[in-house]
Amino acid sequence: MATYVLIHGAGSDARYWHRVVPLLHTEGHRVVLPELPVDDDAAGLAEYADAVVAAVDGSPGTDGDLVVVAQSMAGFTAPLVCGRLPVRLLVLVAAMVPAPGESPGDWWANTGFAEARAELDRSEGRDPAAGFDPLVTFFHDVPAEVTAEAMAQAPRGQSDTPFAKPWPLDRWPDVPTRFLLGRQDRFFPAAFQRRVVRERLGFAPDEMDSGHLPALSRPEELVRRLEAYRTQAGLR
């Protein structure tokens, strides 16, 4: 039995994982769902990591191998947790990959995100200058009923605070790491992610057919991938 720690992305909450959790429970694993203080202007990356550690420490029965799964911006938080918890495996899903000393705010220009996103939009017939529409960018492959349920929830704001300070680590943690991208991701294009992961982590990412939100659009496939990573790593 493993303990999966599922960390949501920016402007989101732990409900993002609601289609994944029962599938992991069916496999016999425990799940910890930290709630990051994304709408708190007093909270930065350090406080985000504190929230994850507190959630794990406050969850009874979280023995067994610890697997941390980070979605999107949580790629900045998850490595900080690895220095404070006995993490056996780190899985990044459609995630940002920080460089030492880089702030989340600088990540966008440093990686060439805007150019990559505009190129993808043009190649798929969308106007790069159009305003951001989450239904187009995030929910295009999410089932209609799941999208409707998500849209019915009160929106959660994202503070700018965690984007301001540099990522404090001088290197990637010494924890086995896997990266899973979505081939139909309209936010972090697949070609862009392949380049960034190779440049920053030194390996080729794995791929699945999904957009930016695979926990909502392809939960069964996502759990199969997570379980495969776990068994490949020799974890319980």
PDB file of N, CA and C in Angstrom, residues 11 13 149-157:
ATOM      1  N   GLY A  11      -4.762  28.498  -8.734  1.00  0.00           N
ATOM      2  CA  GLY A  11      -6.157  28.886  -8.837  1.00  0.00           C
ATOM      3  C   GLY A  11      -7.130  27.733  -8.760  1.00  0.00           C
ATOM      4  N   ASP A  13      -8.144  23.782  -6.432  1.00  0.00           N
ATOM      5  CA  ASP A  13      -8.220  23.207  -5.099  1.00  0.00           C
ATOM      6  C   ASP A  13      -8.154  21.689  -5.218  1.00  0.00           C
ATOM      7  N   GLU A 149     -20.074  20.676 -13.805  1.00  0.00           N
ATOM      8  CA  GLU A 149     -19.911  20.622 -12.353  1.00  0.00           C
ATOM      9  C   GLU A 149     -18.785  21.554 -11.899  1.00  0.00           C
ATOM     10  N   ALA A 150     -17.686  21.561 -12.642  1.00  0.00           N
ATOM     11  CA  ALA A 150     -16.567  22.427 -12.294  1.00  0.00           C
ATOM     12  C   ALA A 150     -16.941  23.899 -12.430  1.00  0.00           C
ATOM     13  N   MET A 151     -17.667  24.240 -13.487  1.00  0.00           N
ATOM     14  CA  MET A 151     -18.051  25.628 -13.716  1.00  0.00           C
ATOM     15  C   MET A 151     -19.060  26.122 -12.681  1.00  0.00           C
ATOM     16  N   ALA A 152     -19.768  25.184 -12.047  1.00  0.00           N
ATOM     17  CA  ALA A 152     -20.755  25.563 -11.034  1.00  0.00           C
ATOM     18  C   ALA A 152     -20.114  25.915  -9.698  1.00  0.00           C
ATOM     19  N   GLN A 153     -18.839  25.557  -9.533  1.00  0.00           N
ATOM     20  CA  GLN A 153     -18.155  25.860  -8.289  1.00  0.00           C
ATOM     21  C   GLN A 153     -17.721  27.330  -8.255  1.00  0.00           C
ATOM     22  N   ALA A 154     -17.710  27.907  -7.078  1.00  0.00           N
ATOM     23  CA  ALA A 154     -17.239  29.286  -6.937  1.00  0.00           C
ATOM     24  C   ALA A 154     -15.769  29.355  -7.351  1.00  0.00           C
ATOM     25  N   PRO A 155     -15.412  30.303  -8.221  1.00  0.00           N
ATOM     26  CA  PRO A 155     -14.018  30.395  -8.660  1.00  0.00           C
ATOM     27  C   PRO A 155     -13.091  30.756  -7.508  1.00  0.00           C
ATOM     28  N   ARG A 156     -11.899  30.224  -7.553  1.00  0.00           N
ATOM     29  CA  ARG A 156     -10.909  30.503  -6.517  1.00  0.00           C
ATOM     30  C   ARG A 156      -9.794  31.335  -7.127  1.00  0.00           C
ATOM     31  N   GLY A 157      -9.549  32.509  -6.559  1.00  0.00           N
ATOM     32  CA  GLY A 157      -8.517  33.384  -7.092  1.00  0.00           C
ATOM     33  C   GLY A 157      -7.124  32.863  -6.818  1.00  0.00           C
TER      34      GLY A 157
END
